[in-house]
Coordinates of C-alpha atoms in Angstrom, one line a residue:
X1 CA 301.8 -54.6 -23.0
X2 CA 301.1 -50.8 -24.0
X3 CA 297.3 -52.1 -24.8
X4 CA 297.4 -54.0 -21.6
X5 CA 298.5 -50.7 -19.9
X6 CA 296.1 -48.5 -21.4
X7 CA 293.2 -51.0 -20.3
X8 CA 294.2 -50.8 -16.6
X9 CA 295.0 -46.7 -16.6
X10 CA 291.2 -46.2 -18.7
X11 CA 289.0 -48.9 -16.9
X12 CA 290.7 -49.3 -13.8
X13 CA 290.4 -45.2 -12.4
X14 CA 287.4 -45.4 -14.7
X15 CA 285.8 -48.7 -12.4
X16 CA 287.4 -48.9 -9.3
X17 CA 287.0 -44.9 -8.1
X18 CA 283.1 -45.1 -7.7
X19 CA 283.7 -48.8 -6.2
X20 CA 286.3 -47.2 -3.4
X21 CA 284.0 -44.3 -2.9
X22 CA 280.8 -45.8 -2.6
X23 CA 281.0 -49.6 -3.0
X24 CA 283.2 -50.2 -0.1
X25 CA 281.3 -47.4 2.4
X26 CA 278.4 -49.3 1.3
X27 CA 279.4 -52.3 2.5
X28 CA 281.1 -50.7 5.8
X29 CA 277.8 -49.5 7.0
X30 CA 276.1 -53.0 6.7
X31 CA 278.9 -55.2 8.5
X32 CA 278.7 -52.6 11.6
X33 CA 274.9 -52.6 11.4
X34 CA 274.3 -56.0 11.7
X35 CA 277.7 -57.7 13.6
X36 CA 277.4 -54.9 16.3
X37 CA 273.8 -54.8 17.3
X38 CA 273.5 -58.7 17.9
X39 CA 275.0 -57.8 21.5
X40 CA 272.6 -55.5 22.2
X41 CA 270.6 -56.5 25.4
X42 CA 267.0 -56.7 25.1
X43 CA 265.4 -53.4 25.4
X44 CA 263.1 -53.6 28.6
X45 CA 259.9 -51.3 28.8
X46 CA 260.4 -48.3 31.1
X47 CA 257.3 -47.6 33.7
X48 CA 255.8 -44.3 34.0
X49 CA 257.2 -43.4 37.4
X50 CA 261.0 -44.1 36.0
X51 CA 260.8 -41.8 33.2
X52 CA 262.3 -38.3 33.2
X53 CA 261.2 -34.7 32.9
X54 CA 260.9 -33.7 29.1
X55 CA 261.0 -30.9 27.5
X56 CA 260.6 -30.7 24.0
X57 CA 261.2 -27.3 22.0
X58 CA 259.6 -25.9 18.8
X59 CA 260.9 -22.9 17.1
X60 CA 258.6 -21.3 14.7
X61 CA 259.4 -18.7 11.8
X62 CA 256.1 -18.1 9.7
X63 CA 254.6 -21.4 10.5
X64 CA 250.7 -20.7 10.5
X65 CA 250.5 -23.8 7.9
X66 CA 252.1 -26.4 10.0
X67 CA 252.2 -25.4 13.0
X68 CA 249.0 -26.8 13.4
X69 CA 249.6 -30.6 12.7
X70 CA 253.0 -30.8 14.7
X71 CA 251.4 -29.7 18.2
X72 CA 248.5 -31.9 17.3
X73 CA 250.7 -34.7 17.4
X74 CA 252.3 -33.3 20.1
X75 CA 249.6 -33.3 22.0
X76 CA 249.1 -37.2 20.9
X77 CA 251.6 -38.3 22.7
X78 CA 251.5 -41.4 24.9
X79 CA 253.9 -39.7 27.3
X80 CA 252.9 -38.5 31.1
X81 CA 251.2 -35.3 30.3
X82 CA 252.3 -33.9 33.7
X83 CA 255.7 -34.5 33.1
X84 CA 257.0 -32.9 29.7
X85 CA 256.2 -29.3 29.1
X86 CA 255.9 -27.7 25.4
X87 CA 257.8 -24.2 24.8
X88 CA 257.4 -22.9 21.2
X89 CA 259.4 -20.2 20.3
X90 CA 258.3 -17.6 17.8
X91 CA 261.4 -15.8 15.8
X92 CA 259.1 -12.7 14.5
X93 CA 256.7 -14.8 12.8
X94 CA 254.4 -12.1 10.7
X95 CA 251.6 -14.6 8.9
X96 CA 249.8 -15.5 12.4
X97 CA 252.1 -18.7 13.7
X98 CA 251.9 -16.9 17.3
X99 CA 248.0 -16.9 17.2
X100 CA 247.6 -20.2 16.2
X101 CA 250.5 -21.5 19.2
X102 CA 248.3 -19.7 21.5
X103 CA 245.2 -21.5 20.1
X104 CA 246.7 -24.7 21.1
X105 CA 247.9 -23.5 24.7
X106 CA 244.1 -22.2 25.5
X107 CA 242.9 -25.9 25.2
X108 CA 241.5 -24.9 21.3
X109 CA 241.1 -27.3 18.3
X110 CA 242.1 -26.7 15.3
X111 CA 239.7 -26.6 12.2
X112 CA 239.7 -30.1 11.3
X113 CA 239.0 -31.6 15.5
X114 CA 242.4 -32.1 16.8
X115 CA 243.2 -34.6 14.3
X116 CA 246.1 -34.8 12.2
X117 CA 247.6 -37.5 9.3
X118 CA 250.1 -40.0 10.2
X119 CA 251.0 -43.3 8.0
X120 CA 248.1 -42.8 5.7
X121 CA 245.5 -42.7 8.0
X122 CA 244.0 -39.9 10.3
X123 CA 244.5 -39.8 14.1
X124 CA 242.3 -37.9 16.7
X125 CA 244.0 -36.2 19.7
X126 CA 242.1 -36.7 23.1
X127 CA 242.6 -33.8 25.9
X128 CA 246.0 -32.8 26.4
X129 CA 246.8 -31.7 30.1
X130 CA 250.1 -30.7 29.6
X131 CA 251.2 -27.3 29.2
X132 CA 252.0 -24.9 25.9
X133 CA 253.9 -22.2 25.8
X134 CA 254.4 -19.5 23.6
X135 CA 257.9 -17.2 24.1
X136 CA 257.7 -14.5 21.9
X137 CA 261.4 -12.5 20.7
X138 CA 262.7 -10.4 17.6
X139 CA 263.8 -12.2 14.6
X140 CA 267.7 -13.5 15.5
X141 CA 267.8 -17.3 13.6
X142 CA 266.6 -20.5 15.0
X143 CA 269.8 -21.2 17.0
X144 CA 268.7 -17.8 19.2
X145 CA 264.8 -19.3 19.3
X146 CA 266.8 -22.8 20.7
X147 CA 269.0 -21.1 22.8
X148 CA 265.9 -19.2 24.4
X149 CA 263.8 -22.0 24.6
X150 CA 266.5 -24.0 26.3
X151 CA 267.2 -21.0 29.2
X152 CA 263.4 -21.3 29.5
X153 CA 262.9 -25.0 29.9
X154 CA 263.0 -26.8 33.0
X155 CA 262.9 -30.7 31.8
X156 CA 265.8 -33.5 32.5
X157 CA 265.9 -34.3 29.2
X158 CA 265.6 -31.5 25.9
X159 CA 264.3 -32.1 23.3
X160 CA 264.8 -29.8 19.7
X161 CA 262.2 -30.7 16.7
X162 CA 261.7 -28.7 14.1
X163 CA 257.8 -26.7 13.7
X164 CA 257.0 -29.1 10.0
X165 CA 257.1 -32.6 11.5
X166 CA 254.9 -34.8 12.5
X167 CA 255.7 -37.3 15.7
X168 CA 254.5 -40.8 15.9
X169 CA 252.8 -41.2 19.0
X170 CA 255.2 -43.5 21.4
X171 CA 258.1 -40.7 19.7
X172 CA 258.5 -38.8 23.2
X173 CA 258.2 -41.9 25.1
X174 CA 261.2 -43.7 22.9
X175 CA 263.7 -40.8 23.3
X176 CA 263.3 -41.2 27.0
X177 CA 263.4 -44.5 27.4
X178 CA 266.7 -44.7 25.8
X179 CA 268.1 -41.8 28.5
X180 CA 266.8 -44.3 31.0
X181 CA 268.2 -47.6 29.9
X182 CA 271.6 -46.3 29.0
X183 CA 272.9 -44.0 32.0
X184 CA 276.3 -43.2 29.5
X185 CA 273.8 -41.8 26.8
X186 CA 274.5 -37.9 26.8
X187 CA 272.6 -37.4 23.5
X188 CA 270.5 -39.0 20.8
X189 CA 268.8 -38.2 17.3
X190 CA 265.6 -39.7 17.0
X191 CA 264.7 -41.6 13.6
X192 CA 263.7 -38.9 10.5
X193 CA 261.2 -41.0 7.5
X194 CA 259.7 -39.1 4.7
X195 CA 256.0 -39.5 4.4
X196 CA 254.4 -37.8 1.7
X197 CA 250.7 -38.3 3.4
X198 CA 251.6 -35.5 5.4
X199 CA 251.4 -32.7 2.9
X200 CA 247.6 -31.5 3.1
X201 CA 245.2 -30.5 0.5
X202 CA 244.4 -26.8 1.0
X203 CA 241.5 -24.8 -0.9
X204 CA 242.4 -21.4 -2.4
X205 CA 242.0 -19.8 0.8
X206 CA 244.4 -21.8 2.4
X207 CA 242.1 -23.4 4.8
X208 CA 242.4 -27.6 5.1
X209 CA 240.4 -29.8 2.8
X210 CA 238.4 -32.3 5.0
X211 CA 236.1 -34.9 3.4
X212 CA 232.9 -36.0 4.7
X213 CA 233.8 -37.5 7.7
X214 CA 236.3 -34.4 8.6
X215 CA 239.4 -36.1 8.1
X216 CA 242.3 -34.3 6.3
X217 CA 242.3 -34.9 2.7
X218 CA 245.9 -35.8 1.8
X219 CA 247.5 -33.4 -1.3
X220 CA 247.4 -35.0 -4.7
X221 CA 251.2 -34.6 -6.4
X222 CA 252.1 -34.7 -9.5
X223 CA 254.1 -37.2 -11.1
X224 CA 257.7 -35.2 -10.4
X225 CA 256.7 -34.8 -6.9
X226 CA 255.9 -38.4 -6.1
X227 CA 259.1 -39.4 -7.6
X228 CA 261.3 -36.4 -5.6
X229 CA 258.5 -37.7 -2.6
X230 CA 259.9 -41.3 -2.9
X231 CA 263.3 -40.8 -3.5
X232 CA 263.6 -38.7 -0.6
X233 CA 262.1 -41.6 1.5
X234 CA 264.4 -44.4 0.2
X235 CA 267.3 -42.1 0.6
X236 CA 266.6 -40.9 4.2
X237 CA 265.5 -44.4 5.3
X238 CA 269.6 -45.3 4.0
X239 CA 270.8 -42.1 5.7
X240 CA 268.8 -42.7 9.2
X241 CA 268.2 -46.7 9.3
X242 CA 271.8 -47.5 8.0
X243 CA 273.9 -44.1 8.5
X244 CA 272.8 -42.8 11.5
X245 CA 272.5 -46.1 13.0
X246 CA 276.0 -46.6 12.2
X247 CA 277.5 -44.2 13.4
X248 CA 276.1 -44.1 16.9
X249 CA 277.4 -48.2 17.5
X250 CA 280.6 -46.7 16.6
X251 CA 280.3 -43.4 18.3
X252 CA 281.1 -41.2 15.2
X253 CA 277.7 -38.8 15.1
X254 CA 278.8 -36.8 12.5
X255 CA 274.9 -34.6 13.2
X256 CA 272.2 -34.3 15.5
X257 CA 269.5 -34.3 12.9
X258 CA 267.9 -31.0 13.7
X259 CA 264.4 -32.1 13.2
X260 CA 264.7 -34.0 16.4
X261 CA 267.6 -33.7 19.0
X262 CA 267.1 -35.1 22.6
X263 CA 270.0 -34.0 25.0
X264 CA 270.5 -34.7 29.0
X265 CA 270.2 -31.2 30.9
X266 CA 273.6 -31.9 32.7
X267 CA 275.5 -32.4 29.5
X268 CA 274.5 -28.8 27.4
X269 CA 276.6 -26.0 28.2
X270 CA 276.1 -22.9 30.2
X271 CA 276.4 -20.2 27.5
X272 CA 274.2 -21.0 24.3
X273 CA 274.2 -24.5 23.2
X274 CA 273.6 -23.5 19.4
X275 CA 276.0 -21.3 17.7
X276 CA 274.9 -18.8 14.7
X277 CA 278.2 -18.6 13.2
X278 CA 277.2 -21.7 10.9
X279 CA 273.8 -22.7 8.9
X280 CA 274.5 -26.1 10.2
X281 CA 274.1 -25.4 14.0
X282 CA 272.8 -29.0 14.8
X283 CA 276.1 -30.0 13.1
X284 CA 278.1 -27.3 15.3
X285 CA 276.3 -28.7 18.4
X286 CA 277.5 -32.4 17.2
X287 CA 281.0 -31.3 17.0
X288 CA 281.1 -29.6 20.4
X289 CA 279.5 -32.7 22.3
X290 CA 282.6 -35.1 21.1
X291 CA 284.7 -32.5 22.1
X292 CA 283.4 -32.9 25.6
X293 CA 283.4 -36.7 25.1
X294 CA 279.8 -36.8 25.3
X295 CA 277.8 -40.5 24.0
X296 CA 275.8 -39.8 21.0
X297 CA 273.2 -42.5 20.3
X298 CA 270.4 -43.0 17.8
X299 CA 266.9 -43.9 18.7
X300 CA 265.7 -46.0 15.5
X301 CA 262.2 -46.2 17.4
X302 CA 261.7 -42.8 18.4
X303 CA 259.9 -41.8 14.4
X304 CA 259.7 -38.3 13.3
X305 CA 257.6 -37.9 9.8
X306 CA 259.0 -35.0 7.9
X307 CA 257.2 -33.7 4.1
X308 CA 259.2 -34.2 1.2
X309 CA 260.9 -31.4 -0.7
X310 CA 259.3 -31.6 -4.0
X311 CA 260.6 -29.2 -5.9
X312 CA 264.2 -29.3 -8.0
X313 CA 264.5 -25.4 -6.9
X314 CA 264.1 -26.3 -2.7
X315 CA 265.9 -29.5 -3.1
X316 CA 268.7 -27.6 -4.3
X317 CA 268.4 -25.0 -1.9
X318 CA 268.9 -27.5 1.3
X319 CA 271.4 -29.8 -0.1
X320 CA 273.4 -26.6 -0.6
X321 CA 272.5 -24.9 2.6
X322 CA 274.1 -28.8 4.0
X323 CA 276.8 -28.6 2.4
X324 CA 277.9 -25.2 3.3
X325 CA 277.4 -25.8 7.0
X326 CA 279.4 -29.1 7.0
X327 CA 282.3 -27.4 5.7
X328 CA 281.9 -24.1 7.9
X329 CA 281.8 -26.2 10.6
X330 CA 285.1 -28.7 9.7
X331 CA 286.5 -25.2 9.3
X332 CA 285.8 -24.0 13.2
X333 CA 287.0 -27.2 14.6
X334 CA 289.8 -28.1 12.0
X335 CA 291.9 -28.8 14.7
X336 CA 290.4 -31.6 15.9
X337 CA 290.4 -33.8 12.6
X338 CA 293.1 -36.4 12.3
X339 CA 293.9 -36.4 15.8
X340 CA 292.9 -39.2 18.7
X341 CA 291.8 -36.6 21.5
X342 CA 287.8 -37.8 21.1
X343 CA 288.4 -41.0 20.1
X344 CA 287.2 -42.4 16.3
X345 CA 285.0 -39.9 15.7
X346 CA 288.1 -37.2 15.1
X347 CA 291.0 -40.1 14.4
X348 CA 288.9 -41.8 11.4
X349 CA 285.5 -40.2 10.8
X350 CA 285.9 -37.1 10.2
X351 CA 289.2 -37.5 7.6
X352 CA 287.1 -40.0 6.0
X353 CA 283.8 -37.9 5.5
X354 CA 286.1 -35.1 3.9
X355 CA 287.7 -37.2 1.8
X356 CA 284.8 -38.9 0.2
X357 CA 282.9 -36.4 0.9
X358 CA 284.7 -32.9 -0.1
X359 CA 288.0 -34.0 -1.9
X360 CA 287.1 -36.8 -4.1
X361 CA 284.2 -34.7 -4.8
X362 CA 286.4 -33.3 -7.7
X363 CA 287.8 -36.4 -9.6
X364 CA 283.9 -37.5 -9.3
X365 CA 282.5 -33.9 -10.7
X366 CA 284.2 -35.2 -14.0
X367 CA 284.4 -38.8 -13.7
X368 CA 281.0 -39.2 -15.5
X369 CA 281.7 -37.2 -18.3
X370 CA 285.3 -38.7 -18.4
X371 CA 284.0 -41.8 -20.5
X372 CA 283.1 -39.7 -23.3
X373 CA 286.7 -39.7 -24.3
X374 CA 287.2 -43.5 -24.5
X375 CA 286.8 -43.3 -28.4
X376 CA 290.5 -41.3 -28.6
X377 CA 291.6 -44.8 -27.0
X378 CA 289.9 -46.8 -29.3
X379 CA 286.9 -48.1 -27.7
X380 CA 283.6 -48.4 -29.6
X381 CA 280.4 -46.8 -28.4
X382 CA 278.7 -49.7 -28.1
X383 CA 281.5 -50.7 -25.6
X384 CA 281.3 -47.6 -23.6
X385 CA 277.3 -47.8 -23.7
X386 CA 277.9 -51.7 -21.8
X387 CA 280.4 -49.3 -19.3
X388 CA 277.8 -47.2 -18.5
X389 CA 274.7 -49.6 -18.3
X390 CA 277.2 -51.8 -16.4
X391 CA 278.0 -49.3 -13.5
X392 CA 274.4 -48.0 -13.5
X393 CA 273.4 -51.7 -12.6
X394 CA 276.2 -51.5 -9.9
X395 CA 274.7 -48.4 -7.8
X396 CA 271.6 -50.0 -8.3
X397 CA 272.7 -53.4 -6.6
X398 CA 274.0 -51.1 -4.1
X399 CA 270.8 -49.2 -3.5
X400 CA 269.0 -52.6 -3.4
X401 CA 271.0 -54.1 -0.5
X402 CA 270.6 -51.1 1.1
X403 CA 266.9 -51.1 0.4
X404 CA 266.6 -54.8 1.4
X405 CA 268.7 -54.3 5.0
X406 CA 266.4 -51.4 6.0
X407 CA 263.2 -53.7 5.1
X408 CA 264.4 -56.4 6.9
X409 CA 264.7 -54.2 10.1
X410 CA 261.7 -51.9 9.4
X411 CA 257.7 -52.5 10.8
X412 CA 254.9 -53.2 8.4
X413 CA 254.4 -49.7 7.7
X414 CA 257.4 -49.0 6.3
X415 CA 257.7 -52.0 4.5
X416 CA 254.8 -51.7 2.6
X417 CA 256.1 -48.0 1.6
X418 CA 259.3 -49.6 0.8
X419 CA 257.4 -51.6 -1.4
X420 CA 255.3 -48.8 -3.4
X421 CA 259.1 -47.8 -3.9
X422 CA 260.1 -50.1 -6.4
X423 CA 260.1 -48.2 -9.4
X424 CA 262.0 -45.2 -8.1
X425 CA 264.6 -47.8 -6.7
X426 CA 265.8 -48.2 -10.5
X427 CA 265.9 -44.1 -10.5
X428 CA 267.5 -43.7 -7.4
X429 CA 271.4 -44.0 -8.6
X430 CA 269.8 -40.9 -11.1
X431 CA 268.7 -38.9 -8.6
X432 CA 272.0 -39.4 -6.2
X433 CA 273.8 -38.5 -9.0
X434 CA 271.8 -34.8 -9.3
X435 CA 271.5 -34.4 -5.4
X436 CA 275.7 -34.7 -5.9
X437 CA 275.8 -31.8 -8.0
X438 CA 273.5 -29.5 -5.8
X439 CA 275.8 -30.3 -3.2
X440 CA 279.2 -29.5 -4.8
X441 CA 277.3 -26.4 -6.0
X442 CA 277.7 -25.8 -1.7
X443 CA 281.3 -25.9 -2.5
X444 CA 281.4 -23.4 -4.2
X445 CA 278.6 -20.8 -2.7
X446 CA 280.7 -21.6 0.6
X447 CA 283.6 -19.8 -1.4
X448 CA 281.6 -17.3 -3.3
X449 CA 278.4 -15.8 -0.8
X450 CA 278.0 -15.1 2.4
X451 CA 276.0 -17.7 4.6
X452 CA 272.3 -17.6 4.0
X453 CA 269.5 -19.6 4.9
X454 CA 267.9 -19.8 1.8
X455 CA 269.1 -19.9 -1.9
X456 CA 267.7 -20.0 -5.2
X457 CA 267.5 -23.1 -7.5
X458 CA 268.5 -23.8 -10.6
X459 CA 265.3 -23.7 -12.2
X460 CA 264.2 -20.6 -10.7
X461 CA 267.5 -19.0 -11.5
X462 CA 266.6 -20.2 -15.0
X463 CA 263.6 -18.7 -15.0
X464 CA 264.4 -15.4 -13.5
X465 CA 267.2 -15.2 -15.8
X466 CA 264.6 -15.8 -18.8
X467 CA 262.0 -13.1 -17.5
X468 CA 265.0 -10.6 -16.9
X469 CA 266.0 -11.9 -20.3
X470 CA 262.7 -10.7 -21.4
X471 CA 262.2 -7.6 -19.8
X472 CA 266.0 -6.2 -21.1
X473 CA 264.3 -7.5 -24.9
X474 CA 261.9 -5.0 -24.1
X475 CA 264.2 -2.2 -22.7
X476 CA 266.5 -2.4 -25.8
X477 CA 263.6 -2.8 -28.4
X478 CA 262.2 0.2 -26.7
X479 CA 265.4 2.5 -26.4
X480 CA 266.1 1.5 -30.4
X481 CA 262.4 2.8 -31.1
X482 CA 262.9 5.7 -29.1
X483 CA 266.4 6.3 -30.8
X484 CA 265.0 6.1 -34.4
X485 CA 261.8 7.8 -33.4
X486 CA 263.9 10.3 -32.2
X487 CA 266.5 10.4 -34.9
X488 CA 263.9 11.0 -37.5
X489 CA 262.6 14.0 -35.6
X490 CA 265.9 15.4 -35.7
X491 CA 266.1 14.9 -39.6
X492 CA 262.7 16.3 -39.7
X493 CA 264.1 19.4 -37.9
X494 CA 267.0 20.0 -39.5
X495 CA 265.4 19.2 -43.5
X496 CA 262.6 22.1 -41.9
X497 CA 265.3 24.4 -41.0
X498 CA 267.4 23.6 -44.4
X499 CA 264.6 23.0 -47.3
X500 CA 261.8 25.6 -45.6
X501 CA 263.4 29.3 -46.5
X502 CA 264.3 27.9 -49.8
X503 CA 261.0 27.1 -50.2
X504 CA 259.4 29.8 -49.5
X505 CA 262.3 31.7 -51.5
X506 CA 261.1 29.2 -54.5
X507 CA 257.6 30.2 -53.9
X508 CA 258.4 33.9 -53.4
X509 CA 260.5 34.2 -57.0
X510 CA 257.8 31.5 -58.7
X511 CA 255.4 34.5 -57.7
X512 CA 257.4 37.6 -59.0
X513 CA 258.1 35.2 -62.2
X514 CA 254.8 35.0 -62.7
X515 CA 253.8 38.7 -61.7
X516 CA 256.3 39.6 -64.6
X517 CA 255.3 37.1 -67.6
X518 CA 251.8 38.6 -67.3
X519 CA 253.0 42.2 -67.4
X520 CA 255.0 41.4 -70.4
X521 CA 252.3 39.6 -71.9

């Protein structure tokens, strides 16, 4: 009985916590996804003269190397030119993003012919005849360059991307259609993939590398970056495909992804849509809109290509910065959680994505490490190392459904990157398990600093520790020469002062000694 006992108190919190946490929201995600969307009607295709006024937003801080490739694709779009305008807002950019912005609203190309990457392959932009243009204000944040961009835009429907992606042509077109076939629709987020053809090759001067034909010569990553490059994808395509999808058939948005937002005019505010109290305003605007009992949907065709993070150090940095702003932003509208004012969004959602989310992240920060003191209860290694490869092999099955639902639902594109993915799929449970500790690290910078955009990695850290390291090394070698060099001095001195008169004393009566031997002699 005692043994029995043991068993159940060791294995059971040991097996059945990541299976509550994560096997179970796993599973929640897929039954919604696919019982809820087989009554959706048929989408119908929206004529030109039905669609809306658009205006789409862009705010810019030091941009100059992307800029270029998300107006290009802007400008690509299969959308009435005549009916969406294009206001980019510049927050103080210094390294020439205004310049280039201006470029574009003059009619110019860019350096490589108005062509830009997209899926692999390059796409040429034909004449755009729809207007640019360029607000210029002080640096105040990006939710002050949205805010401005929004009291200067005229459109039906807003739209908020951020200056690095990349839209697929028909993305415009999508977000609008949806306003159009779904009158109740207040809001939407379009559909964010990773796509590591994006990132550029650059030469030393940090112009585009084009090969012979002029095309854009995609970057060449290393081994650590394809793998950060593909994780990224299969996890987004989990998050956005699966997540996102989710939660708008059950209207529980928990964010507006803020590299692409599309909002009805008659639903935003009067004062300033974005707050800057936050990092996370996208999350802040999300929060506001349920309170107003606005419909937030997800456009799964509307695709926006974003470049992957690949480095540990930035990786860290915006899992962090996420973190922080999801709890800043619980914290503003606290009162809300729990409660059945806006429906399940506040009643379930929200006390369900802090608890898994925020207070089990504890118990999980030392769950892992827990198993390394099964021996004191008698359990071989060999047993423990079946434990571990057994629950490994369960996020894995987990990742792989996931996987497998999105590729079911996905186009050939995407399947055949889901496919180049297969490798990293075995990884992925790995890298979750990192990204997990980045973001409890939010937890406890939220406590700790004061809200900042950006925030230094691990790795860096390491290494700025390590040349500090090296440069107080030098400092104390240096003061301990200086010390002795100037400790021996002082001895030097002081023997001088001591030993020198009796010296020359010694010298003095060695002379009168010998002065008088050779008198007596």
């Amino acid at each position: 009985m005692d043994s029995l006992l043991v068993f159940m108190l060791v294995w059971g919190v040991w097996l059945i916590t990541p299976v509550l946490i994560d096997g179970v929201d796993a599973v929640s995600r897929l039954v919604v996804v696919k019982t809820r969307e087989r009554g959706l009607a048929r989408r119908r295709e929206v004529p030109d003269d039905e669609l809306p006024t658009v205006s789409l937003i862009v705010p810019a801080y030091n941009e100059a190397a992307v800029i270029d490739r998300c107006l290009t694709s802007i400008k690509a779009q299969a959308y009435p030119h005549e009916k969406f305008e294009v206001i980019v807002v510049d927050d103080g950019s210094d390294d020439g993003t205004p310049e280039r912005v201006e470029h574009h609203a003059n009619g110019g190309s860019t350096e490589n012919g108005d062509a830009f990457r997209l899926r692999g392959r390059a796409i040429r932009v034909g004449p755009f005849r729809g207007t640019i243009t360029l607000i210029r204000r002080q640096r105040g944040g990006k939710s002050e360059a949205l805010n401005a961009g929004i009291d200067a835009s005229s459109g039906e429907i807003v739209i908020n991307i951020d200056s690095d992606v990349v839209l697929h042509p028909m993305a415009i077109r999508n977000i609008a259609a949806a306003f159009v076939r779904d009158p109740k629709l207040g809001a939407l987020t379009g559909s964010i993939e990773i796509d590591w053809d994006v990132l550029e090759s650059r030469d030393e001067h940090g112009r585009l590398v084009l090969d012979e034909e002029g095309h854009i010569v995609p970057r060449t990553l290393t081994a650590m970056e394809r793998f950060l490059a593909k994780a990224q994808f299969l996890e987004f395509l989990s998050s956005f495909d699966l997540g996102r999808r989710a939660q708008a058939l059950t209207g529980t948005m928990f964010t507006l992804a803020g590299a692409c937002s599309a909002f009805r005019r008659d639903i935003l505010p009067c004062g300033p849509c974005y707050s800057n109290t936050t990092v996370s305003e996208d999350t802040c605007l999300t929060f506001a809109l349920h309170r107003n009992n606005v419909t937030i949907g997800f456009a799964e065709d509307a695709k926006i290509y974003l470049e992957p993070v690949v480095t540990w150090d930035e990786l860290y940095a915006q899992r962090a910065r996420w973190t922080r702003g999801q709890l800043e932003v619980c914290g503003l509208h606290e009162e809300i959680i729990g409660t059945h004012k806006h429906g399940a969004f506040s009643r379930r959602s929200l006390p369900k994505t802090l608890l898994l989310d925020h207070t089990l992240a504890f118990p999980r920060l030392i769950w892992a490490p827990l198993i390394l003191f099964f021996p004191m209860f008698g359990y071989s290694w060999s047993v423990i190392g079946m434990a571990l490869a057994g629950m490994y092999a369960f996020y894995v099955a987990i990742e792989a459904v996931n996987t497998t639902t999105v590729f079911a639902m996905s186009d050939e594109h995407t399947r055949g990157r889901i496919e180049q993915c297969g490798w990293t799929l075995l990884f992925l449970p790995l890298f979750r398990f990192i990204v997990f500790h980045f973001r409890f690290s939010g937890f406890l910078v939220t406590l700790m600093e004061e809200p900042q955009w950006t925030i230094q990695g691990p790795v860096g850290g390491m290494q700025d520790g390590l040349r500090l390291m090296r440069v107080r090394s030098i400092e104390f070698v240096t003061m301990v020469a200086s010390s002795l060099t100037t400790a021996v001095l002082r001895m030097g001195r002081v023997t001088l002062s001591v030993l020198g008169p009796l010296l020359v004393t010694v010298i003095v009566l060695a002379g009168r000694l010998e002065a008088l031997w050779k008198r007596s002699a």
